[in-house]
mmCIF file of C-alpha atoms and ligand atoms in Angstrom:
data_model
loop_
_atom_site.group_PDB
_atom_site.id
_atom_site.type_symbol
_atom_site.label_atom_id
_atom_site.label_comp_id
_atom_site.label_asym_id
_atom_site.label_seq_id
_atom_site.Cartn_x
_atom_site.Cartn_y
_atom_site.Cartn_z
ATOM 1 C CA MET A 1 89.883 68.125 87.804
ATOM 2 C CA LYS A 2 91.405 69.824 85.240
ATOM 3 C CA ARG A 3 95.046 70.603 85.210
ATOM 4 C CA LEU A 4 97.249 73.426 83.368
ATOM 5 C CA ALA A 5 100.160 72.039 81.676
ATOM 6 C CA THR A 6 101.693 75.661 81.740
ATOM 7 C CA SER A 7 102.353 78.089 84.582
ATOM 8 C CA TRP A 8 99.160 80.488 84.814
ATOM 9 C CA LEU A 9 101.825 82.815 87.135
ATOM 10 C CA ALA A 10 104.003 82.808 83.797
ATOM 11 C CA ILE A 11 101.101 83.497 81.308
ATOM 12 C CA GLY A 12 99.107 85.739 84.014
ATOM 13 C CA LEU A 13 94.975 86.261 83.431
ATOM 14 C CA CYS A 14 92.534 83.471 82.282
ATOM 15 C CA CYS A 15 94.549 80.464 82.751
ATOM 16 C CA LEU A 16 93.593 80.269 86.972
ATOM 17 C CA THR A 17 89.874 80.763 86.343
ATOM 18 C CA SER A 18 89.610 78.679 83.414
ATOM 19 C CA SER A 19 91.114 75.479 85.995
ATOM 20 C CA VAL A 20 87.580 76.056 88.269
ATOM 21 C CA LEU A 21 84.866 74.218 88.246
ATOM 22 C CA ALA A 22 81.552 75.087 87.749
ATOM 23 C CA ALA A 23 80.368 72.433 90.098
ATOM 24 C CA PRO A 24 80.898 72.725 94.149
ATOM 25 C CA ASP A 25 83.412 70.762 95.135
ATOM 26 C CA GLU A 26 80.831 69.386 97.661
ATOM 27 C CA LYS A 27 83.304 67.632 100.729
ATOM 28 C CA LEU A 28 84.625 71.143 100.711
ATOM 29 C CA LYS A 29 81.674 72.981 101.377
ATOM 30 C CA ALA A 30 79.926 70.400 103.232
ATOM 31 C CA ALA A 31 83.468 71.220 106.054
ATOM 32 C CA ALA A 32 83.257 74.985 105.279
ATOM 33 C CA GLU A 33 79.563 74.501 106.660
ATOM 34 C CA ALA A 34 80.299 72.096 109.522
ATOM 35 C CA ALA A 35 82.971 74.871 110.558
ATOM 36 C CA LYS A 36 80.953 77.565 110.760
ATOM 37 C CA PRO A 37 80.157 76.538 114.809
ATOM 38 C CA ALA A 38 83.592 76.723 116.045
ATOM 39 C CA LEU A 39 84.596 79.910 114.243
ATOM 40 C CA ILE A 40 82.259 81.526 115.634
ATOM 41 C CA ASP A 41 83.835 80.969 119.106
ATOM 42 C CA THR A 42 86.566 81.444 117.556
ATOM 43 C CA LEU A 43 85.384 84.868 116.777
ATOM 44 C CA ARG A 44 84.097 85.266 120.155
ATOM 45 C CA ASP A 45 87.303 84.630 122.140
ATOM 46 C CA MET A 46 89.157 86.550 120.503
ATOM 47 C CA VAL A 47 85.887 89.702 120.580
ATOM 48 C CA MET A 48 86.169 89.294 124.718
ATOM 49 C CA ILE A 49 90.220 90.169 124.734
ATOM 50 C CA GLU A 50 90.116 94.086 123.783
ATOM 51 C CA SER A 51 92.992 94.946 121.289
ATOM 52 C CA GLY A 52 93.762 97.948 120.756
ATOM 53 C CA SER A 53 96.860 98.550 118.512
ATOM 54 C CA SER A 54 98.341 100.934 121.844
ATOM 55 C CA ASP A 55 97.071 98.619 124.240
ATOM 56 C CA VAL A 56 99.901 96.341 124.786
ATOM 57 C CA GLU A 57 98.703 93.532 126.622
ATOM 58 C CA GLY A 58 95.295 92.632 124.937
ATOM 59 C CA VAL A 59 98.048 92.336 121.748
ATOM 60 C CA LYS A 60 100.228 89.948 123.771
ATOM 61 C CA LYS A 61 97.180 87.936 125.068
ATOM 62 C CA MET A 62 95.680 87.715 120.662
ATOM 63 C CA ALA A 63 99.527 87.293 119.814
ATOM 64 C CA ASP A 64 99.542 84.236 122.494
ATOM 65 C CA PHE A 65 95.762 83.619 121.820
ATOM 66 C CA THR A 66 96.805 83.544 117.292
ATOM 67 C CA GLU A 67 99.891 81.412 117.907
ATOM 68 C CA ALA A 68 98.549 79.026 120.449
ATOM 69 C CA ARG A 69 95.895 77.951 117.513
ATOM 70 C CA LEU A 70 97.987 78.265 114.545
ATOM 71 C CA LYS A 71 100.717 75.463 116.807
ATOM 72 C CA ALA A 72 97.798 72.574 117.328
ATOM 73 C CA LEU A 73 97.179 73.596 113.290
ATOM 74 C CA GLY A 74 100.698 72.218 112.806
ATOM 75 C CA ALA A 75 102.724 74.986 112.454
ATOM 76 C CA LYS A 76 105.963 75.919 113.393
ATOM 77 C CA THR A 77 105.522 79.318 114.866
ATOM 78 C CA GLU A 78 107.725 82.407 116.102
ATOM 79 C CA ARG A 79 107.333 85.814 117.199
ATOM 80 C CA ARG A 80 109.141 89.392 116.548
ATOM 81 C CA LYS A 81 108.519 92.367 117.571
ATOM 82 C CA VAL A 82 107.954 95.606 116.205
ATOM 83 C CA THR A 83 109.497 98.319 115.118
ATOM 84 C CA HIS A 84 108.677 101.052 116.114
ATOM 85 C CA GLY A 85 105.362 101.977 117.681
ATOM 86 C CA PRO A 86 103.380 100.595 121.431
ATOM 87 C CA GLY A 87 104.742 97.589 121.416
ATOM 88 C CA GLY A 88 103.607 94.168 120.814
ATOM 89 C CA ASP A 89 104.151 91.403 118.633
ATOM 90 C CA ILE A 90 103.673 89.571 114.569
ATOM 91 C CA VAL A 91 102.932 86.609 115.259
ATOM 92 C CA ILE A 92 104.319 83.589 112.315
ATOM 93 C CA GLY A 93 103.685 80.740 111.684
ATOM 94 C CA THR A 94 104.648 78.091 108.669
ATOM 95 C CA PHE A 95 103.666 75.176 107.116
ATOM 96 C CA GLU A 96 106.019 73.158 105.003
ATOM 97 C CA GLY A 97 104.330 70.742 102.435
ATOM 98 C CA THR A 98 105.104 69.204 99.674
ATOM 99 C CA GLY A 99 103.591 70.862 96.664
ATOM 100 C CA THR A 100 106.076 74.349 94.249
ATOM 101 C CA ARG A 101 104.062 77.270 95.731
ATOM 102 C CA LYS A 102 104.771 79.870 98.350
ATOM 103 C CA LEU A 103 101.233 81.273 99.622
ATOM 104 C CA MET A 104 101.016 83.742 102.374
ATOM 105 C CA LEU A 105 97.853 84.893 104.464
ATOM 106 C CA ILE A 106 98.156 88.808 106.492
ATOM 107 C CA ALA A 107 95.684 89.634 108.822
ATOM 108 C CA HIS A 108 95.822 91.916 111.666
ATOM 109 C CA MET A 109 95.045 91.017 115.732
ATOM 110 C CA ASP A 110 94.289 95.363 117.270
ATOM 111 C CA THR A 111 91.141 97.156 116.888
ATOM 112 C CA VAL A 112 90.740 100.599 116.392
ATOM 113 C CA TYR A 113 89.202 101.286 120.403
ATOM 114 C CA GLU A 114 90.537 101.971 123.745
ATOM 115 C CA ARG A 115 90.524 100.089 126.528
ATOM 116 C CA GLY A 116 87.271 99.325 127.990
ATOM 117 C CA ILE A 117 84.795 99.587 124.597
ATOM 118 C CA SER A 118 83.481 96.174 125.644
ATOM 119 C CA ALA A 119 81.413 98.245 128.259
ATOM 120 C CA SER A 120 79.393 99.785 126.247
ATOM 121 C CA GLU A 121 80.247 97.798 123.114
ATOM 122 C CA PRO A 122 79.515 93.691 123.994
ATOM 123 C CA TYR A 123 79.615 90.512 122.030
ATOM 124 C CA LYS A 124 76.302 90.386 120.828
ATOM 125 C CA VAL A 125 74.618 88.194 118.145
ATOM 126 C CA ASP A 126 71.304 89.310 116.990
ATOM 127 C CA GLY A 127 70.055 87.125 113.820
ATOM 128 C CA ASN A 128 72.610 87.109 111.641
ATOM 129 C CA ARG A 129 74.655 89.863 112.655
ATOM 130 C CA ILE A 130 76.953 89.122 115.440
ATOM 131 C CA TYR A 131 78.169 92.658 116.651
ATOM 132 C CA GLY A 132 81.642 93.286 118.441
ATOM 133 C CA PRO A 133 84.481 95.397 118.440
ATOM 134 C CA GLY A 134 86.611 94.439 116.561
ATOM 135 C CA ILE A 135 84.894 91.230 114.862
ATOM 136 C CA ALA A 136 84.838 91.985 111.205
ATOM 137 C CA ASP A 137 87.844 94.621 111.154
ATOM 138 C CA ASP A 138 90.125 92.408 112.027
ATOM 139 C CA LYS A 139 89.527 89.521 113.664
ATOM 140 C CA GLY A 140 86.965 87.761 110.962
ATOM 141 C CA GLY A 141 89.869 87.829 108.726
ATOM 142 C CA ILE A 142 91.779 85.880 111.681
ATOM 143 C CA ALA A 143 88.905 83.237 111.799
ATOM 144 C CA VAL A 144 88.655 82.633 108.118
ATOM 145 C CA VAL A 145 92.772 82.203 108.111
ATOM 146 C CA LEU A 146 92.236 79.573 111.627
ATOM 147 C CA HIS A 147 89.605 77.756 110.088
ATOM 148 C CA SER A 148 90.459 76.936 105.923
ATOM 149 C CA LEU A 149 93.508 75.725 107.279
ATOM 150 C CA GLN A 150 91.788 73.424 109.381
ATOM 151 C CA ILE A 151 89.607 72.599 106.979
ATOM 152 C CA LEU A 152 92.424 71.897 104.708
ATOM 153 C CA LYS A 153 94.184 69.868 107.655
ATOM 154 C CA ASP A 154 91.804 67.774 107.797
ATOM 155 C CA ALA A 155 91.563 67.333 104.186
ATOM 156 C CA GLY A 156 94.458 66.164 104.429
ATOM 157 C CA TRP A 157 95.468 69.552 101.893
ATOM 158 C CA ARG A 158 99.801 69.999 101.707
ATOM 159 C CA ASP A 159 100.208 70.987 98.377
ATOM 160 C CA TYR A 160 102.770 73.837 98.499
ATOM 161 C CA ALA A 161 106.302 74.562 99.098
ATOM 162 C CA LYS A 162 105.436 77.142 101.841
ATOM 163 C CA LEU A 163 102.383 78.480 103.551
ATOM 164 C CA THR A 164 103.017 81.463 106.184
ATOM 165 C CA VAL A 165 100.640 83.117 107.763
ATOM 166 C CA SER A 166 101.894 86.715 109.621
ATOM 167 C CA PHE A 167 99.167 87.961 112.597
ATOM 168 C CA ASN A 168 100.098 92.167 112.719
ATOM 169 C CA PRO A 169 99.299 94.034 116.323
ATOM 170 C CA ASP A 170 99.922 97.060 114.584
ATOM 171 C CA GLU A 171 97.944 97.681 111.562
ATOM 172 C CA GLU A 172 95.446 100.497 112.462
ATOM 173 C CA ILE A 173 98.586 103.193 113.452
ATOM 174 C CA GLY A 174 99.645 102.181 109.687
ATOM 175 C CA SER A 175 101.792 99.226 110.477
ATOM 176 C CA ILE A 176 104.856 101.064 111.266
ATOM 177 C CA GLY A 177 106.514 98.200 113.389
ATOM 178 C CA SER A 178 105.992 95.975 110.921
ATOM 179 C CA GLY A 179 104.882 96.698 107.318
ATOM 180 C CA GLU A 180 108.429 96.866 106.562
ATOM 181 C CA PHE A 181 108.671 92.612 107.694
ATOM 182 C CA ILE A 182 105.433 92.717 105.528
ATOM 183 C CA SER A 183 106.979 93.810 103.062
ATOM 184 C CA GLU A 184 110.491 91.433 102.973
ATOM 185 C CA LEU A 185 108.456 88.758 103.749
ATOM 186 C CA ALA A 186 105.426 89.000 100.926
ATOM 187 C CA ASP A 187 108.417 88.827 98.385
ATOM 188 C CA GLN A 188 109.687 85.015 99.681
ATOM 189 C CA HIS A 189 106.005 84.399 98.344
ATOM 190 C CA ASP A 190 103.828 84.261 95.218
ATOM 191 C CA VAL A 191 101.179 85.053 96.014
ATOM 192 C CA VAL A 192 99.986 87.518 99.354
ATOM 193 C CA LEU A 193 96.248 86.937 100.592
ATOM 194 C CA SER A 194 95.422 89.891 102.883
ATOM 195 C CA CYS A 195 92.292 88.951 105.090
ATOM 196 C CA GLU A 196 90.358 92.600 105.742
ATOM 197 C CA PRO A 197 86.828 92.592 105.609
ATOM 198 C CA THR A 198 84.324 92.928 102.692
ATOM 199 C CA ALA A 199 81.393 95.279 103.160
ATOM 200 C CA ALA A 200 78.225 93.095 104.232
ATOM 201 C CA LYS A 201 74.736 93.941 102.990
ATOM 202 C CA PRO A 202 73.065 96.353 103.429
ATOM 203 C CA ALA A 203 76.454 98.185 102.578
ATOM 204 C CA ALA A 204 77.569 96.142 99.343
ATOM 205 C CA PRO A 205 74.536 94.146 97.691
ATOM 206 C CA HIS A 206 77.801 91.304 97.572
ATOM 207 C CA GLU A 207 80.620 90.214 98.708
ATOM 208 C CA SER A 208 83.984 91.683 97.034
ATOM 209 C CA LEU A 209 87.583 91.159 96.650
ATOM 210 C CA LEU A 210 89.802 93.675 96.574
ATOM 211 C CA LEU A 211 92.625 94.393 94.256
ATOM 212 C CA GLY A 212 93.281 98.882 95.508
ATOM 213 C CA ALA A 213 94.099 100.494 98.277
ATOM 214 C CA SER A 214 95.333 103.960 98.541
ATOM 215 C CA GLY A 215 98.612 104.918 100.666
ATOM 216 C CA THR A 216 99.038 107.157 102.714
ATOM 217 C CA ALA A 217 101.393 109.783 103.987
ATOM 218 C CA THR A 218 101.538 113.187 106.558
ATOM 219 C CA GLY A 219 103.003 116.377 105.644
ATOM 220 C CA THR A 220 104.274 118.760 107.764
ATOM 221 C CA LEU A 221 104.542 123.101 106.621
ATOM 222 C CA GLU A 222 107.248 124.282 109.027
ATOM 223 C CA VAL A 223 107.190 127.919 109.157
ATOM 224 C CA LYS A 224 110.106 130.258 111.135
ATOM 225 C CA GLY A 225 109.964 133.568 111.274
ATOM 226 C CA LEU A 226 110.785 135.724 114.607
ATOM 227 C CA ALA A 227 109.642 136.791 117.575
ATOM 228 C CA SER A 228 108.909 140.056 119.263
ATOM 229 C CA HIS A 229 106.812 142.334 120.984
ATOM 230 C CA ALA A 230 103.145 142.434 119.966
ATOM 231 C CA GLY A 231 102.495 145.473 121.233
ATOM 232 C CA ALA A 232 105.451 147.731 121.684
ATOM 233 C CA ALA A 233 107.574 146.516 118.230
ATOM 234 C CA PRO A 234 105.053 144.062 115.782
ATOM 235 C CA ASP A 235 106.679 145.198 112.741
ATOM 236 C CA ARG A 236 109.911 144.354 114.189
ATOM 237 C CA GLY A 237 109.229 140.617 114.129
ATOM 238 C CA ARG A 238 108.856 138.192 111.094
ATOM 239 C CA ASN A 239 104.993 136.634 111.707
ATOM 240 C CA ALA A 240 105.352 133.577 111.624
ATOM 241 C CA LEU A 241 101.546 132.638 111.903
ATOM 242 C CA ILE A 242 100.436 135.042 109.023
ATOM 243 C CA GLU A 243 103.307 133.750 106.459
ATOM 244 C CA LEU A 244 101.164 129.700 107.349
ATOM 245 C CA ALA A 245 98.025 131.100 106.695
ATOM 246 C CA HIS A 246 98.982 132.152 103.400
ATOM 247 C CA GLN A 247 101.012 129.399 102.613
ATOM 248 C CA LEU A 248 98.104 126.870 103.734
ATOM 249 C CA LEU A 249 95.992 129.284 100.966
ATOM 250 C CA GLN A 250 98.084 128.392 98.731
ATOM 251 C CA THR A 251 98.713 124.671 98.526
ATOM 252 C CA MET A 252 95.222 123.437 99.468
ATOM 253 C CA ASP A 253 94.673 123.345 96.376
ATOM 254 C CA VAL A 254 98.142 121.678 95.037
ATOM 255 C CA ALA A 255 97.342 117.812 94.780
ATOM 256 C CA LYS A 256 94.112 118.800 92.540
ATOM 257 C CA ALA A 257 96.730 119.012 89.695
ATOM 258 C CA ILE A 258 98.448 115.545 90.318
ATOM 259 C CA PRO A 259 96.581 112.428 89.715
ATOM 260 C CA GLY A 260 96.556 109.997 92.177
ATOM 261 C CA THR A 261 97.082 112.254 94.854
ATOM 262 C CA GLN A 262 94.749 113.668 97.771
ATOM 263 C CA LEU A 263 96.502 116.377 100.598
ATOM 264 C CA ASN A 264 94.366 118.015 103.652
ATOM 265 C CA TRP A 265 95.666 120.450 105.917
ATOM 266 C CA THR A 266 94.219 119.084 109.246
ATOM 267 C CA THR A 267 95.965 120.564 112.467
ATOM 268 C CA ALA A 268 97.776 123.445 112.721
ATOM 269 C CA LYS A 269 99.307 125.592 115.920
ATOM 270 C CA ALA A 270 101.363 128.647 116.362
ATOM 271 C CA GLY A 271 102.597 130.969 119.120
ATOM 272 C CA THR A 272 102.745 130.319 122.619
ATOM 273 C CA VAL A 273 101.250 133.631 124.116
ATOM 274 C CA ARG A 274 99.362 136.649 122.887
ATOM 275 C CA ASN A 275 101.366 139.651 123.055
ATOM 276 C CA GLN A 276 104.664 137.820 120.762
ATOM 277 C CA ILE A 277 104.622 138.105 117.484
ATOM 278 C CA PRO A 278 104.943 134.059 117.252
ATOM 279 C CA GLU A 279 108.180 132.850 115.108
ATOM 280 C CA ASP A 280 107.302 129.765 115.022
ATOM 281 C CA ALA A 281 103.792 127.945 112.811
ATOM 282 C CA VAL A 282 103.485 124.465 111.819
ATOM 283 C CA ALA A 283 100.793 122.363 110.326
ATOM 284 C CA GLY A 284 99.776 118.737 108.896
ATOM 285 C CA ALA A 285 98.239 117.333 106.401
ATOM 286 C CA ASP A 286 96.547 114.164 105.554
ATOM 287 C CA ILE A 287 97.845 112.382 102.299
ATOM 288 C CA ARG A 288 96.341 110.071 99.959
ATOM 289 C CA LEU A 289 97.543 107.968 97.365
ATOM 290 C CA THR A 290 97.324 106.063 94.854
ATOM 291 C CA VAL A 291 99.996 105.772 92.633
ATOM 292 C CA PRO A 292 103.917 104.769 93.639
ATOM 293 C CA ASP A 293 105.320 108.817 92.429
ATOM 294 C CA GLY A 294 102.700 110.390 94.532
ATOM 295 C CA VAL A 295 105.098 111.017 97.483
ATOM 296 C CA ALA A 296 107.931 112.327 94.780
ATOM 297 C CA LYS A 297 105.252 114.592 92.535
ATOM 298 C CA LEU A 298 103.609 116.542 95.289
ATOM 299 C CA GLN A 299 106.692 117.280 97.546
ATOM 300 C CA ALA A 300 108.375 118.954 94.219
ATOM 301 C CA ALA A 301 105.022 120.400 93.762
ATOM 302 C CA LEU A 302 104.962 121.778 97.166
ATOM 303 C CA ASP A 303 108.773 122.786 97.503
ATOM 304 C CA GLU A 304 108.273 125.184 94.206
ATOM 305 C CA LYS A 305 104.821 126.387 95.696
ATOM 306 C CA VAL A 306 106.172 127.496 98.834
ATOM 307 C CA LYS A 307 108.880 129.626 97.314
ATOM 308 C CA ASP A 308 106.462 132.322 96.878
ATOM 309 C CA LYS A 309 106.118 133.876 100.120
ATOM 310 C CA LEU A 310 103.669 136.442 101.841
ATOM 311 C CA ILE A 311 106.925 137.650 103.885
ATOM 312 C CA PRO A 312 110.144 138.233 103.872
ATOM 313 C CA GLY A 313 112.604 136.612 105.767
ATOM 314 C CA THR A 314 110.840 133.437 106.607
ATOM 315 C CA GLU A 315 111.664 130.723 105.779
ATOM 316 C CA VAL A 316 109.262 128.102 104.437
ATOM 317 C CA LYS A 317 109.853 124.041 104.357
ATOM 318 C CA VAL A 318 107.537 121.340 103.800
ATOM 319 C CA THR A 319 108.207 117.630 104.175
ATOM 320 C CA ILE A 320 106.409 114.409 103.698
ATOM 321 C CA THR A 321 106.680 111.332 105.478
ATOM 322 C CA PRO A 322 105.629 108.529 103.714
ATOM 323 C CA GLY A 323 102.883 106.384 105.861
ATOM 324 C CA ARG A 324 101.853 102.496 104.281
ATOM 325 C CA PRO A 325 102.587 101.348 100.175
ATOM 326 C CA PRO A 326 99.485 102.243 98.127
ATOM 327 C CA PHE A 327 98.279 99.291 97.119
ATOM 328 C CA VAL A 328 97.189 98.637 93.099
ATOM 329 C CA ALA A 329 97.760 95.074 92.598
ATOM 330 C CA ASN A 330 98.782 93.758 89.379
ATOM 331 C CA GLU A 331 97.730 90.983 86.704
ATOM 332 C CA ARG A 332 98.616 88.190 88.471
ATOM 333 C CA GLY A 333 97.128 89.439 91.990
ATOM 334 C CA ARG A 334 93.666 90.652 88.746
ATOM 335 C CA ALA A 335 93.707 86.683 87.655
ATOM 336 C CA ILE A 336 93.188 85.532 91.151
ATOM 337 C CA ALA A 337 90.432 88.103 92.186
ATOM 338 C CA GLN A 338 88.552 86.729 88.718
ATOM 339 C CA ALA A 339 89.014 83.194 89.653
ATOM 340 C CA GLY A 340 87.829 83.532 93.093
ATOM 341 C CA GLN A 341 84.362 84.880 91.707
ATOM 342 C CA ALA A 342 84.580 81.693 89.563
ATOM 343 C CA ILE A 343 84.489 80.315 93.013
ATOM 344 C CA TYR A 344 81.899 81.760 94.315
ATOM 345 C CA ALA A 345 80.218 81.262 91.283
ATOM 346 C CA GLU A 346 80.023 77.595 92.203
ATOM 347 C CA ILE A 347 78.124 78.121 95.159
ATOM 348 C CA ASP A 348 75.389 80.419 93.319
ATOM 349 C CA ARG A 349 76.947 83.253 94.606
ATOM 350 C CA LYS A 350 78.094 86.982 92.882
ATOM 351 C CA LEU A 351 81.497 88.167 93.674
ATOM 352 C CA LEU A 352 82.411 91.830 93.291
ATOM 353 C CA ILE A 353 86.010 92.931 91.774
ATOM 354 C CA ALA A 354 86.711 96.004 94.098
ATOM 355 C CA GLU A 355 89.292 98.184 92.499
ATOM 356 C CA MET A 356 89.923 101.330 94.585
ATOM 357 C CA THR A 357 89.436 102.344 98.355
ATOM 358 C CA GLY A 358 90.379 105.176 101.015
ATOM 359 C CA GLY A 359 90.818 102.846 103.538
ATOM 360 C CA ALA A 360 94.825 101.569 103.795
ATOM 361 C CA THR A 361 95.809 98.225 104.878
ATOM 362 C CA ASP A 362 98.569 96.069 104.627
ATOM 363 C CA ALA A 363 98.126 94.341 101.601
ATOM 364 C CA GLY A 364 100.023 97.964 99.861
ATOM 365 C CA TYR A 365 103.070 96.158 101.853
ATOM 366 C CA ALA A 366 102.871 93.163 100.884
ATOM 367 C CA ASN A 367 102.642 94.407 97.570
ATOM 368 C CA ARG A 368 105.168 96.583 97.125
ATOM 369 C CA SER A 369 107.760 95.483 94.713
ATOM 370 C CA GLY A 370 105.000 93.961 93.472
ATOM 371 C CA LYS A 371 106.959 90.514 93.656
ATOM 372 C CA ALA A 372 103.926 88.492 95.173
ATOM 373 C CA ALA A 373 100.438 88.572 93.559
ATOM 374 C CA VAL A 374 98.678 90.568 96.125
ATOM 375 C CA VAL A 375 94.676 90.074 96.909
ATOM 376 C CA GLU A 376 92.220 92.162 99.607
ATOM 377 C CA SER A 377 89.477 91.243 100.782
ATOM 378 C CA PHE A 378 89.428 87.191 102.318
ATOM 379 C CA GLY A 379 88.050 88.015 104.976
ATOM 380 C CA LEU A 380 84.292 87.341 106.497
ATOM 381 C CA ALA A 381 81.459 90.269 105.241
ATOM 382 C CA GLY A 382 81.169 92.720 108.161
ATOM 383 C CA PHE A 383 80.116 96.873 108.484
ATOM 384 C CA GLY A 384 80.374 99.356 111.007
ATOM 385 C CA TYR A 385 84.276 99.039 111.455
ATOM 386 C CA HIS A 386 85.759 102.231 113.656
ATOM 387 C CA ALA A 387 82.840 103.284 114.472
ATOM 388 C CA ARG A 388 79.889 101.825 117.452
ATOM 389 C CA ASP A 389 78.411 99.143 115.095
ATOM 390 C CA GLU A 390 80.859 96.776 114.109
ATOM 391 C CA TYR A 391 79.392 93.593 113.162
ATOM 392 C CA ILE A 392 79.688 90.421 111.126
ATOM 393 C CA ASP A 393 77.255 88.990 108.500
ATOM 394 C CA THR A 394 77.110 84.888 109.329
ATOM 395 C CA ASP A 395 75.627 84.225 106.125
ATOM 396 C CA SER A 396 79.410 85.171 104.705
ATOM 397 C CA ILE A 397 80.900 82.267 106.825
ATOM 398 C CA VAL A 398 80.386 79.487 105.093
ATOM 399 C CA PRO A 399 81.242 81.349 101.459
ATOM 400 C CA ARG A 400 84.275 82.907 102.887
ATOM 401 C CA LEU A 401 85.769 79.500 104.202
ATOM 402 C CA TYR A 402 84.786 77.744 101.068
ATOM 403 C CA LEU A 403 86.614 80.879 98.752
ATOM 404 C CA MET A 404 89.793 80.831 100.465
ATOM 405 C CA THR A 405 90.080 76.786 100.900
ATOM 406 C CA ARG A 406 88.605 76.774 97.573
ATOM 407 C CA MET A 407 91.466 79.461 96.192
ATOM 408 C CA LEU A 408 94.695 77.517 98.192
ATOM 409 C CA ILE A 409 93.913 74.428 96.454
ATOM 410 C CA GLU A 410 93.320 75.866 93.481
ATOM 411 C CA LEU A 411 97.183 78.097 93.303
ATOM 412 C CA GLY A 412 98.963 75.365 95.014
ATOM 413 C CA LYS A 413 97.996 73.017 92.162
ATOM 414 C CA HIS A 414 99.328 75.694 89.139
ATOM 415 C CA THR A 415 102.724 75.384 89.107
HETATM 416 ZN ZN1 LIG B 1 92.048 95.888 109.205
#
């Protein structure tokens, strides 16, 4: 294999791609093929564990399962309590190698489904599809990590300084208790490969790697008015509900003038009884961001808009609470995705590079400081996540194992 004398990380683009061979690594390919049945067994075991984000017992079972598997692979493991939310542990596995690069793999153990989902959506094999809650998002990602590391362990690969695996229990609720930790851990690594699913046929013509995902934030618009008898003395009141309506209308399009931001008012509440002019009203907005400074710009624009009031004497306040940061891959991330395309070409498959998705992922936390090169969607191909017919495409198992193992070998080589 051609080895480059210079550092691809320093140079950025191109070098990694050029060092990828056109012919497949037959040994690795055979190992990926041999691993397929075991990966499916692992998937079934994990789908049998219901692990909705709020299901503390379920996510603990997933943590027990994945920690045991990482230990069996030779990792030093650690569990960390999440700092916010319903609870659960982040499972961290660390491998010490003989090389120079620091590599990190992330996936999440929780699903969007409530306890009892298996009764209506059981694990089910149908041709090249396997259905089950969370099977693609993101148990497929965990399976790719575990079985790729098994293949590489069997091959005696240790060409890394440190290889870290992190599985969190709260991705589907914004990683509210693990996101900060993911950011900090990612900053200690050169590369982070995030293992969310890639869309399967027929939803997508080809599998892909992802370089961007929107961030999230919550907007809150609060109006303080003055209560008064709605029948006897309405004019003495300051109607918070009416003022809220005015503010919603005049701010509804505010994000349209700020590229990379989106705001939609989605909830509202005002008043408590019919016969009182309401003194409080509040609305909530779903905010999506594809630019790092989106929150600040949106806040400034909203603050300016709400100065214009309909009802004098009311107080209006807008706050934006940032959620998951937007993910916009850096040039090193892009170079890795391009190397992925070359790796897929070795096994005669086409890999697309997707620039941006509306769904937020933990790649945003990993990429926040820009220190590590981050690429998303190393999980299995699937579809129907967050819906009623979630499945993975078993034809993606071998290519995805080949991609991950081949990529790690390649990333480890570069000094
Ligand atoms: Zn996910």
